[in-house]
mmCIF file of N, CA and C in Angstrom:
data_model
loop_
_atom_site.group_PDB
_atom_site.id
_atom_site.type_symbol
_atom_site.label_atom_id
_atom_site.label_comp_id
_atom_site.label_asym_id
_atom_site.label_seq_id
_atom_site.Cartn_x
_atom_site.Cartn_y
_atom_site.Cartn_z
ATOM 1 N N UNK A 1 8.091 -10.750 -21.741
ATOM 2 C CA UNK A 1 7.149 -9.815 -22.282
ATOM 3 C C UNK A 1 7.541 -9.492 -23.716
ATOM 4 N N UNK A 2 6.586 -9.527 -24.632
ATOM 5 C CA UNK A 2 6.871 -9.216 -26.023
ATOM 6 C C UNK A 2 7.022 -7.728 -26.211
ATOM 7 N N UNK A 3 7.850 -7.322 -27.164
ATOM 8 C CA UNK A 3 8.022 -5.920 -27.478
ATOM 9 C C UNK A 3 7.344 -5.562 -28.782
ATOM 10 N N UNK A 4 6.478 -6.416 -29.290
ATOM 11 C CA UNK A 4 5.811 -6.159 -30.548
ATOM 12 C C UNK A 4 4.377 -5.760 -30.318
ATOM 13 N N UNK A 5 3.886 -4.882 -31.190
ATOM 14 C CA UNK A 5 2.476 -4.517 -31.145
ATOM 15 C C UNK A 5 1.654 -5.687 -31.658
ATOM 16 N N UNK A 6 0.442 -5.774 -31.153
ATOM 17 C CA UNK A 6 -0.453 -6.840 -31.583
ATOM 18 C C UNK A 6 -1.270 -6.359 -32.768
ATOM 19 N N UNK A 7 -1.714 -7.270 -33.571
ATOM 20 C CA UNK A 7 -2.575 -6.946 -34.701
ATOM 21 C C UNK A 7 -3.981 -6.630 -34.194
ATOM 22 N N UNK A 8 -4.712 -5.723 -34.887
ATOM 23 C CA UNK A 8 -6.090 -5.453 -34.480
ATOM 24 C C UNK A 8 -6.895 -6.747 -34.423
ATOM 25 N N UNK A 9 -7.701 -6.879 -33.385
ATOM 26 C CA UNK A 9 -8.516 -8.070 -33.214
ATOM 27 C C UNK A 9 -7.808 -9.190 -32.470
ATOM 28 N N UNK A 10 -6.498 -9.089 -32.318
ATOM 29 C CA UNK A 10 -5.729 -10.102 -31.609
ATOM 30 C C UNK A 10 -5.789 -9.789 -30.112
ATOM 31 N N UNK A 11 -6.052 -10.764 -29.289
ATOM 32 C CA UNK A 11 -6.152 -10.565 -27.852
ATOM 33 C C UNK A 11 -4.937 -11.139 -27.153
ATOM 34 N N UNK A 12 -4.604 -10.566 -25.970
ATOM 35 C CA UNK A 12 -3.488 -11.133 -25.224
ATOM 36 C C UNK A 12 -3.849 -12.527 -24.736
ATOM 37 N N UNK A 13 -2.856 -13.378 -24.537
ATOM 38 C CA UNK A 13 -3.150 -14.708 -24.013
ATOM 39 C C UNK A 13 -3.867 -14.594 -22.674
ATOM 40 N N UNK A 14 -4.882 -15.419 -22.409
ATOM 41 C CA UNK A 14 -5.661 -15.301 -21.187
ATOM 42 C C UNK A 14 -4.837 -15.414 -19.906
ATOM 43 N N UNK A 15 -3.734 -16.142 -19.949
ATOM 44 C CA UNK A 15 -2.954 -16.341 -18.735
ATOM 45 C C UNK A 15 -2.183 -15.091 -18.318
ATOM 46 N N UNK A 16 -2.151 -14.050 -19.147
ATOM 47 C CA UNK A 16 -1.461 -12.825 -18.780
ATOM 48 C C UNK A 16 -2.286 -11.988 -17.813
ATOM 49 N N UNK A 17 -3.576 -12.229 -17.730
ATOM 50 C CA UNK A 17 -4.442 -11.468 -16.844
ATOM 51 C C UNK A 17 -4.581 -12.206 -15.523
ATOM 52 N N UNK A 18 -4.306 -11.492 -14.452
ATOM 53 C CA UNK A 18 -4.406 -12.129 -13.140
ATOM 54 C C UNK A 18 -5.759 -11.881 -12.480
ATOM 55 N N UNK A 19 -6.545 -10.965 -13.005
ATOM 56 C CA UNK A 19 -7.842 -10.623 -12.440
ATOM 57 C C UNK A 19 -8.886 -10.550 -13.552
ATOM 58 N N UNK A 20 -10.147 -10.800 -13.207
ATOM 59 C CA UNK A 20 -11.232 -10.687 -14.178
ATOM 60 C C UNK A 20 -11.444 -9.218 -14.549
ATOM 61 N N UNK A 21 -11.499 -8.936 -15.849
ATOM 62 C CA UNK A 21 -11.783 -7.582 -16.316
ATOM 63 C C UNK A 21 -13.282 -7.366 -16.372
ATOM 64 N N UNK A 22 -13.714 -6.179 -15.962
ATOM 65 C CA UNK A 22 -15.122 -5.812 -15.949
ATOM 66 C C UNK A 22 -15.332 -4.702 -16.972
ATOM 67 N N UNK A 23 -16.314 -4.849 -17.881
ATOM 68 C CA UNK A 23 -16.583 -3.767 -18.832
ATOM 69 C C UNK A 23 -16.994 -2.507 -18.073
ATOM 70 N N UNK A 24 -16.306 -1.408 -18.328
ATOM 71 C CA UNK A 24 -16.615 -0.159 -17.637
ATOM 72 C C UNK A 24 -16.065 1.015 -18.430
ATOM 73 N N UNK A 25 -16.868 1.571 -19.340
ATOM 74 C CA UNK A 25 -16.386 2.708 -20.130
ATOM 75 C C UNK A 25 -16.374 3.990 -19.295
ATOM 76 N N UNK A 26 -15.180 4.500 -19.039
ATOM 77 C CA UNK A 26 -15.013 5.737 -18.271
ATOM 78 C C UNK A 26 -13.967 6.620 -18.945
ATOM 79 N N UNK A 27 -14.117 7.926 -18.763
ATOM 80 C CA UNK A 27 -13.135 8.868 -19.286
ATOM 81 C C UNK A 27 -11.836 8.737 -18.494
ATOM 82 N N UNK A 28 -10.731 8.930 -19.198
ATOM 83 C CA UNK A 28 -9.418 8.834 -18.565
ATOM 84 C C UNK A 28 -8.508 9.914 -19.143
ATOM 85 N N UNK A 29 -7.708 10.509 -18.285
ATOM 86 C CA UNK A 29 -6.651 11.424 -18.717
ATOM 87 C C UNK A 29 -5.347 10.709 -18.406
ATOM 88 N N UNK A 30 -4.479 10.562 -19.413
ATOM 89 C CA UNK A 30 -3.240 9.831 -19.176
ATOM 90 C C UNK A 30 -2.053 10.569 -19.757
ATOM 91 N N UNK A 31 -0.891 10.275 -19.186
ATOM 92 C CA UNK A 31 0.346 10.878 -19.666
ATOM 93 C C UNK A 31 1.457 9.848 -19.643
ATOM 94 N N UNK A 32 2.357 10.022 -20.596
ATOM 95 C CA UNK A 32 3.538 9.161 -20.696
ATOM 96 C C UNK A 32 4.645 9.998 -21.305
ATOM 97 N N UNK A 33 5.742 9.347 -21.660
ATOM 98 C CA UNK A 33 6.839 10.064 -22.304
ATOM 99 C C UNK A 33 6.417 10.669 -23.632
ATOM 100 N N UNK A 34 5.366 10.118 -24.243
ATOM 101 C CA UNK A 34 4.945 10.592 -25.561
ATOM 102 C C UNK A 34 3.942 11.740 -25.505
ATOM 103 N N UNK A 35 3.474 12.123 -24.309
ATOM 104 C CA UNK A 35 2.573 13.262 -24.210
ATOM 105 C C UNK A 35 1.420 13.049 -23.250
ATOM 106 N N UNK A 36 0.469 14.001 -23.293
ATOM 107 C CA UNK A 36 -0.731 13.958 -22.459
ATOM 108 C C UNK A 36 -1.940 13.736 -23.349
ATOM 109 N N UNK A 37 -2.871 12.892 -22.893
ATOM 110 C CA UNK A 37 -4.010 12.522 -23.724
ATOM 111 C C UNK A 37 -5.280 12.408 -22.878
ATOM 112 N N UNK A 38 -6.409 12.624 -23.531
ATOM 113 C CA UNK A 38 -7.710 12.322 -22.956
ATOM 114 C C UNK A 38 -8.300 11.214 -23.797
ATOM 115 N N UNK A 39 -8.790 10.176 -23.165
ATOM 116 C CA UNK A 39 -9.389 9.071 -23.904
ATOM 117 C C UNK A 39 -10.359 8.351 -22.992
ATOM 118 N N UNK A 40 -10.480 7.056 -23.161
ATOM 119 C CA UNK A 40 -11.489 6.280 -22.448
ATOM 120 C C UNK A 40 -10.943 4.891 -22.137
ATOM 121 N N UNK A 41 -11.340 4.350 -20.992
ATOM 122 C CA UNK A 41 -11.056 2.945 -20.735
ATOM 123 C C UNK A 41 -12.298 2.156 -21.137
ATOM 124 N N UNK A 42 -12.097 0.907 -21.533
ATOM 125 C CA UNK A 42 -13.245 0.071 -21.909
ATOM 126 C C UNK A 42 -13.498 -1.024 -20.881
ATOM 127 N N UNK A 43 -12.454 -1.416 -20.147
ATOM 128 C CA UNK A 43 -12.628 -2.405 -19.088
ATOM 129 C C UNK A 43 -11.522 -2.224 -18.055
ATOM 130 N N UNK A 44 -11.780 -2.808 -16.875
ATOM 131 C CA UNK A 44 -10.843 -2.601 -15.767
ATOM 132 C C UNK A 44 -10.890 -3.793 -14.825
ATOM 133 N N UNK A 45 -9.787 -4.019 -14.123
ATOM 134 C CA UNK A 45 -9.719 -5.029 -13.056
ATOM 135 C C UNK A 45 -8.830 -4.456 -11.961
ATOM 136 N N UNK A 46 -8.615 -5.226 -10.924
ATOM 137 C CA UNK A 46 -7.722 -4.774 -9.857
ATOM 138 C C UNK A 46 -6.267 -4.752 -10.309
ATOM 139 N N UNK A 47 -5.962 -5.403 -11.431
ATOM 140 C CA UNK A 47 -4.570 -5.465 -11.870
ATOM 141 C C UNK A 47 -4.279 -4.676 -13.139
ATOM 142 N N UNK A 48 -5.318 -4.174 -13.829
ATOM 143 C CA UNK A 48 -5.051 -3.428 -15.051
ATOM 144 C C UNK A 48 -6.310 -2.968 -15.745
ATOM 145 N N UNK A 49 -6.116 -2.341 -16.910
ATOM 146 C CA UNK A 49 -7.249 -1.861 -17.695
ATOM 147 C C UNK A 49 -6.848 -1.766 -19.163
ATOM 148 N N UNK A 50 -7.862 -1.531 -20.005
ATOM 149 C CA UNK A 50 -7.612 -1.310 -21.423
ATOM 150 C C UNK A 50 -7.994 0.125 -21.740
ATOM 151 N N UNK A 51 -7.059 0.867 -22.319
ATOM 152 C CA UNK A 51 -7.267 2.269 -22.674
ATOM 153 C C UNK A 51 -7.466 2.355 -24.180
ATOM 154 N N UNK A 52 -8.618 2.900 -24.589
ATOM 155 C CA UNK A 52 -8.880 3.134 -26.008
ATOM 156 C C UNK A 52 -8.269 4.479 -26.356
ATOM 157 N N UNK A 53 -7.275 4.483 -27.238
ATOM 158 C CA UNK A 53 -6.576 5.727 -27.534
ATOM 159 C C UNK A 53 -5.828 5.647 -28.852
ATOM 160 N N UNK A 54 -5.780 6.774 -29.547
ATOM 161 C CA UNK A 54 -4.975 6.883 -30.760
ATOM 162 C C UNK A 54 -3.551 7.324 -30.437
ATOM 163 N N UNK A 55 -3.308 7.689 -29.165
ATOM 164 C CA UNK A 55 -1.977 8.125 -28.759
ATOM 165 C C UNK A 55 -0.947 7.028 -28.981
ATOM 166 N N UNK A 56 0.241 7.447 -29.393
ATOM 167 C CA UNK A 56 1.297 6.468 -29.651
ATOM 168 C C UNK A 56 2.006 6.121 -28.351
ATOM 169 N N UNK A 57 2.165 4.827 -28.149
ATOM 170 C CA UNK A 57 2.796 4.331 -26.929
ATOM 171 C C UNK A 57 3.442 2.985 -27.251
ATOM 172 N N UNK A 58 4.406 2.578 -26.452
ATOM 173 C CA UNK A 58 5.095 1.316 -26.719
ATOM 174 C C UNK A 58 5.025 0.401 -25.498
ATOM 175 N N UNK A 59 5.139 -0.889 -25.750
ATOM 176 C CA UNK A 59 5.168 -1.879 -24.675
ATOM 177 C C UNK A 59 6.326 -1.559 -23.742
ATOM 178 N N UNK A 60 6.053 -1.604 -22.438
ATOM 179 C CA UNK A 60 7.071 -1.320 -21.437
ATOM 180 C C UNK A 60 7.068 0.125 -20.961
ATOM 181 N N UNK A 61 6.357 0.989 -21.671
ATOM 182 C CA UNK A 61 6.310 2.403 -21.293
ATOM 183 C C UNK A 61 5.457 2.576 -20.035
ATOM 184 N N UNK A 62 5.913 3.448 -19.158
ATOM 185 C CA UNK A 62 5.151 3.754 -17.944
ATOM 186 C C UNK A 62 4.123 4.834 -18.250
ATOM 187 N N UNK A 63 2.920 4.669 -17.682
ATOM 188 C CA UNK A 63 1.866 5.660 -17.862
ATOM 189 C C UNK A 63 1.294 6.049 -16.501
ATOM 190 N N UNK A 64 0.932 7.297 -16.393
ATOM 191 C CA UNK A 64 0.242 7.822 -15.216
ATOM 192 C C UNK A 64 -1.096 8.325 -15.712
ATOM 193 N N UNK A 65 -2.156 7.976 -15.015
ATOM 194 C CA UNK A 65 -3.457 8.412 -15.484
ATOM 195 C C UNK A 65 -4.431 8.537 -14.343
ATOM 196 N N UNK A 66 -5.553 9.158 -14.648
ATOM 197 C CA UNK A 66 -6.631 9.266 -13.679
ATOM 198 C C UNK A 66 -7.930 8.969 -14.400
ATOM 199 N N UNK A 67 -8.780 8.220 -13.706
ATOM 200 C CA UNK A 67 -10.062 7.792 -14.250
ATOM 201 C C UNK A 67 -11.145 8.666 -13.633
ATOM 202 N N UNK A 68 -12.015 9.206 -14.486
ATOM 203 C CA UNK A 68 -13.098 10.041 -13.986
ATOM 204 C C UNK A 68 -14.224 9.171 -13.454
ATOM 205 N N UNK A 69 -14.543 9.384 -12.186
ATOM 206 C CA UNK A 69 -15.636 8.664 -11.564
ATOM 207 C C UNK A 69 -16.826 9.619 -11.452
ATOM 208 N N UNK A 70 -17.880 9.189 -10.801
ATOM 209 C CA UNK A 70 -19.071 10.024 -10.646
ATOM 210 C C UNK A 70 -18.755 11.278 -9.822
ATOM 211 N N UNK A 71 -19.569 12.286 -10.025
ATOM 212 C CA UNK A 71 -19.486 13.537 -9.270
ATOM 213 C C UNK A 71 -18.147 14.248 -9.435
ATOM 214 N N UNK A 72 -17.490 14.030 -10.570
ATOM 215 C CA UNK A 72 -16.244 14.738 -10.859
ATOM 216 C C UNK A 72 -15.039 14.269 -10.077
ATOM 217 N N UNK A 73 -15.137 13.143 -9.392
ATOM 218 C CA UNK A 73 -13.988 12.598 -8.662
ATOM 219 C C UNK A 73 -13.064 11.885 -9.649
ATOM 220 N N UNK A 74 -11.770 11.916 -9.363
ATOM 221 C CA UNK A 74 -10.779 11.256 -10.210
ATOM 222 C C UNK A 74 -10.003 10.243 -9.384
ATOM 223 N N UNK A 75 -9.769 9.073 -9.954
ATOM 224 C CA UNK A 75 -8.994 8.017 -9.304
ATOM 225 C C UNK A 75 -7.613 7.953 -9.963
ATOM 226 N N UNK A 76 -6.544 8.312 -9.217
ATOM 227 C CA UNK A 76 -5.197 8.302 -9.805
ATOM 228 C C UNK A 76 -4.598 6.900 -9.832
ATOM 229 N N UNK A 77 -4.041 6.519 -10.977
ATOM 230 C CA UNK A 77 -3.416 5.209 -11.147
ATOM 231 C C UNK A 77 -2.141 5.352 -11.961
ATOM 232 N N UNK A 78 -1.291 4.346 -11.899
ATOM 233 C CA UNK A 78 -0.118 4.297 -12.771
ATOM 234 C C UNK A 78 0.141 2.846 -13.120
ATOM 235 N N UNK A 79 0.853 2.649 -14.228
ATOM 236 C CA UNK A 79 1.116 1.288 -14.650
ATOM 237 C C UNK A 79 2.115 1.226 -15.782
ATOM 238 N N UNK A 80 2.234 0.034 -16.338
ATOM 239 C CA UNK A 80 3.153 -0.233 -17.433
ATOM 240 C C UNK A 80 2.350 -0.827 -18.590
ATOM 241 N N UNK A 81 2.622 -0.373 -19.798
ATOM 242 C CA UNK A 81 1.938 -0.886 -20.981
ATOM 243 C C UNK A 81 2.428 -2.307 -21.246
ATOM 244 N N UNK A 82 1.469 -3.251 -21.360
ATOM 245 C CA UNK A 82 1.839 -4.649 -21.571
ATOM 246 C C UNK A 82 1.542 -5.134 -22.983
ATOM 247 N N UNK A 83 0.654 -4.462 -23.703
ATOM 248 C CA UNK A 83 0.442 -4.754 -25.113
ATOM 249 C C UNK A 83 -0.199 -3.550 -25.786
ATOM 250 N N UNK A 84 -0.035 -3.464 -27.094
ATOM 251 C CA UNK A 84 -0.531 -2.323 -27.867
ATOM 252 C C UNK A 84 -1.273 -2.816 -29.099
ATOM 253 N N UNK A 85 -2.438 -2.236 -29.344
ATOM 254 C CA UNK A 85 -3.161 -2.398 -30.602
ATOM 255 C C UNK A 85 -3.033 -1.051 -31.301
ATOM 256 N N UNK A 86 -2.124 -0.899 -32.266
ATOM 257 C CA UNK A 86 -1.897 0.409 -32.896
ATOM 258 C C UNK A 86 -3.194 1.037 -33.409
ATOM 259 N N UNK A 87 -3.334 2.327 -33.136
ATOM 260 C CA UNK A 87 -4.482 3.130 -33.544
ATOM 261 C C UNK A 87 -5.797 2.686 -32.904
ATOM 262 N N UNK A 88 -5.744 1.801 -31.889
ATOM 263 C CA UNK A 88 -6.954 1.347 -31.202
ATOM 264 C C UNK A 88 -6.821 1.582 -29.703
ATOM 265 N N UNK A 89 -5.741 1.105 -29.099
ATOM 266 C CA UNK A 89 -5.564 1.261 -27.668
ATOM 267 C C UNK A 89 -4.473 0.372 -27.120
ATOM 268 N N UNK A 90 -4.430 0.252 -25.795
ATOM 269 C CA UNK A 90 -3.361 -0.513 -25.163
ATOM 270 C C UNK A 90 -3.801 -1.040 -23.804
ATOM 271 N N UNK A 91 -3.168 -2.131 -23.395
ATOM 272 C CA UNK A 91 -3.412 -2.731 -22.094
ATOM 273 C C UNK A 91 -2.375 -2.277 -21.096
ATOM 274 N N UNK A 92 -2.831 -1.986 -19.891
ATOM 275 C CA UNK A 92 -1.955 -1.508 -18.824
ATOM 276 C C UNK A 92 -2.023 -2.458 -17.636
ATOM 277 N N UNK A 93 -0.876 -2.777 -17.081
ATOM 278 C CA UNK A 93 -0.795 -3.508 -15.823
ATOM 279 C C UNK A 93 -0.470 -2.481 -14.744
ATOM 280 N N UNK A 94 -1.342 -2.369 -13.723
ATOM 281 C CA UNK A 94 -1.134 -1.377 -12.683
ATOM 282 C C UNK A 94 0.111 -1.691 -11.872
ATOM 283 N N UNK A 95 0.772 -0.642 -11.432
ATOM 284 C CA UNK A 95 1.915 -0.785 -10.529
ATOM 285 C C UNK A 95 1.444 -0.388 -9.132
ATOM 286 N N UNK A 96 2.340 -0.121 -8.247
ATOM 287 C CA UNK A 96 2.037 0.129 -6.841
ATOM 288 C C UNK A 96 0.873 1.091 -6.636
ATOM 289 N N UNK A 97 -0.073 0.682 -5.752
ATOM 290 C CA UNK A 97 -1.210 1.525 -5.379
ATOM 291 C C UNK A 97 -1.265 1.645 -3.867
ATOM 292 N N UNK A 98 -1.720 2.789 -3.395
ATOM 293 C CA UNK A 98 -1.931 2.943 -1.958
ATOM 294 C C UNK A 98 -3.154 2.112 -1.559
ATOM 295 N N UNK A 99 -3.290 1.842 -0.288
ATOM 296 C CA UNK A 99 -4.451 1.099 0.189
ATOM 297 C C UNK A 99 -5.743 1.864 -0.111
ATOM 298 N N UNK A 100 -5.703 3.189 -0.018
ATOM 299 C CA UNK A 100 -6.878 4.004 -0.319
ATOM 300 C C UNK A 100 -7.305 3.887 -1.774
ATOM 301 N N UNK A 101 -6.338 3.910 -2.681
ATOM 302 C CA UNK A 101 -6.643 3.765 -4.108
ATOM 303 C C UNK A 101 -7.163 2.358 -4.384
ATOM 304 N N UNK A 102 -6.545 1.348 -3.760
ATOM 305 C CA UNK A 102 -7.031 -0.030 -3.934
ATOM 306 C C UNK A 102 -8.487 -0.149 -3.500
ATOM 307 N N UNK A 103 -8.827 0.470 -2.373
ATOM 308 C CA UNK A 103 -10.197 0.397 -1.860
ATOM 309 C C UNK A 103 -11.168 1.095 -2.822
ATOM 310 N N UNK A 104 -10.791 2.254 -3.347
ATOM 311 C CA UNK A 104 -11.648 2.967 -4.305
ATOM 312 C C UNK A 104 -11.820 2.165 -5.586
ATOM 313 N N UNK A 105 -10.734 1.554 -6.054
ATOM 314 C CA UNK A 105 -10.789 0.749 -7.266
ATOM 315 C C UNK A 105 -11.688 -0.474 -7.051
ATOM 316 N N UNK A 106 -11.556 -1.124 -5.909
ATOM 317 C CA UNK A 106 -12.395 -2.284 -5.608
ATOM 318 C C UNK A 106 -13.873 -1.897 -5.573
ATOM 319 N N UNK A 107 -14.185 -0.756 -4.991
ATOM 320 C CA UNK A 107 -15.571 -0.275 -4.946
ATOM 321 C C UNK A 107 -16.078 0.023 -6.351
ATOM 322 N N UNK A 108 -15.258 0.676 -7.155
ATOM 323 C CA UNK A 108 -15.627 0.986 -8.540
ATOM 324 C C UNK A 108 -15.944 -0.293 -9.313
ATOM 325 N N UNK A 109 -15.099 -1.299 -9.177
ATOM 326 C CA UNK A 109 -15.295 -2.568 -9.879
ATOM 327 C C UNK A 109 -16.528 -3.304 -9.357
ATOM 328 N N UNK A 110 -16.708 -3.335 -8.052
ATOM 329 C CA UNK A 110 -17.896 -3.983 -7.476
ATOM 330 C C UNK A 110 -19.174 -3.310 -7.966
ATOM 331 N N UNK A 111 -19.165 -1.974 -8.011
ATOM 332 C CA UNK A 111 -20.338 -1.239 -8.504
ATOM 333 C C UNK A 111 -20.587 -1.538 -9.975
ATOM 334 N N UNK A 112 -19.530 -1.662 -10.759
ATOM 335 C CA UNK A 112 -19.686 -1.974 -12.186
ATOM 336 C C UNK A 112 -20.279 -3.372 -12.367
ATOM 337 N N UNK A 113 -19.829 -4.312 -11.563
ATOM 338 C CA UNK A 113 -20.368 -5.676 -11.636
ATOM 339 C C UNK A 113 -21.858 -5.710 -11.317
ATOM 340 N N UNK A 114 -22.288 -4.855 -10.390
ATOM 341 C CA UNK A 114 -23.693 -4.852 -9.984
ATOM 342 C C UNK A 114 -24.521 -3.838 -10.768
ATOM 343 N N UNK A 115 -23.887 -3.155 -11.740
ATOM 344 C CA UNK A 115 -24.628 -2.229 -12.597
ATOM 345 C C UNK A 115 -24.760 -0.826 -12.061
ATOM 346 N N UNK A 116 -24.046 -0.494 -10.980
ATOM 347 C CA UNK A 116 -24.077 0.862 -10.432
ATOM 348 C C UNK A 116 -22.814 1.596 -10.850
ATOM 349 N N UNK A 117 -22.929 2.905 -11.017
ATOM 350 C CA UNK A 117 -21.752 3.710 -11.327
ATOM 351 C C UNK A 117 -21.279 4.393 -10.061
ATOM 352 N N UNK A 118 -19.976 4.369 -9.825
ATOM 353 C CA UNK A 118 -19.366 4.998 -8.643
ATOM 354 C C UNK A 118 -19.510 6.482 -8.722
#
């Protein structure tokens, strides 16, 4: 894993993603060693997501966050930062999830693919 930030417009190598990412702009509240932030995700998969944020974070840092779904429900997730676009956002690889969270995430992604919001 590289410890360097990526240049704006530079994408991670395709082989680093194990699942197809689905465009899904949702509000997210996240926290790490550097603080607590409110921002937005732009896409998501069963293995990770991209968080659009000006918050400072580094590759390898652990993050805990929750994604706002419909009707005020929140989906709790955690992961590790795998790449950073300074002043734009960062990619997260999810870590351990309960079966319940996996099921909710799968439903959210399936609904996004079919154009429905969870």
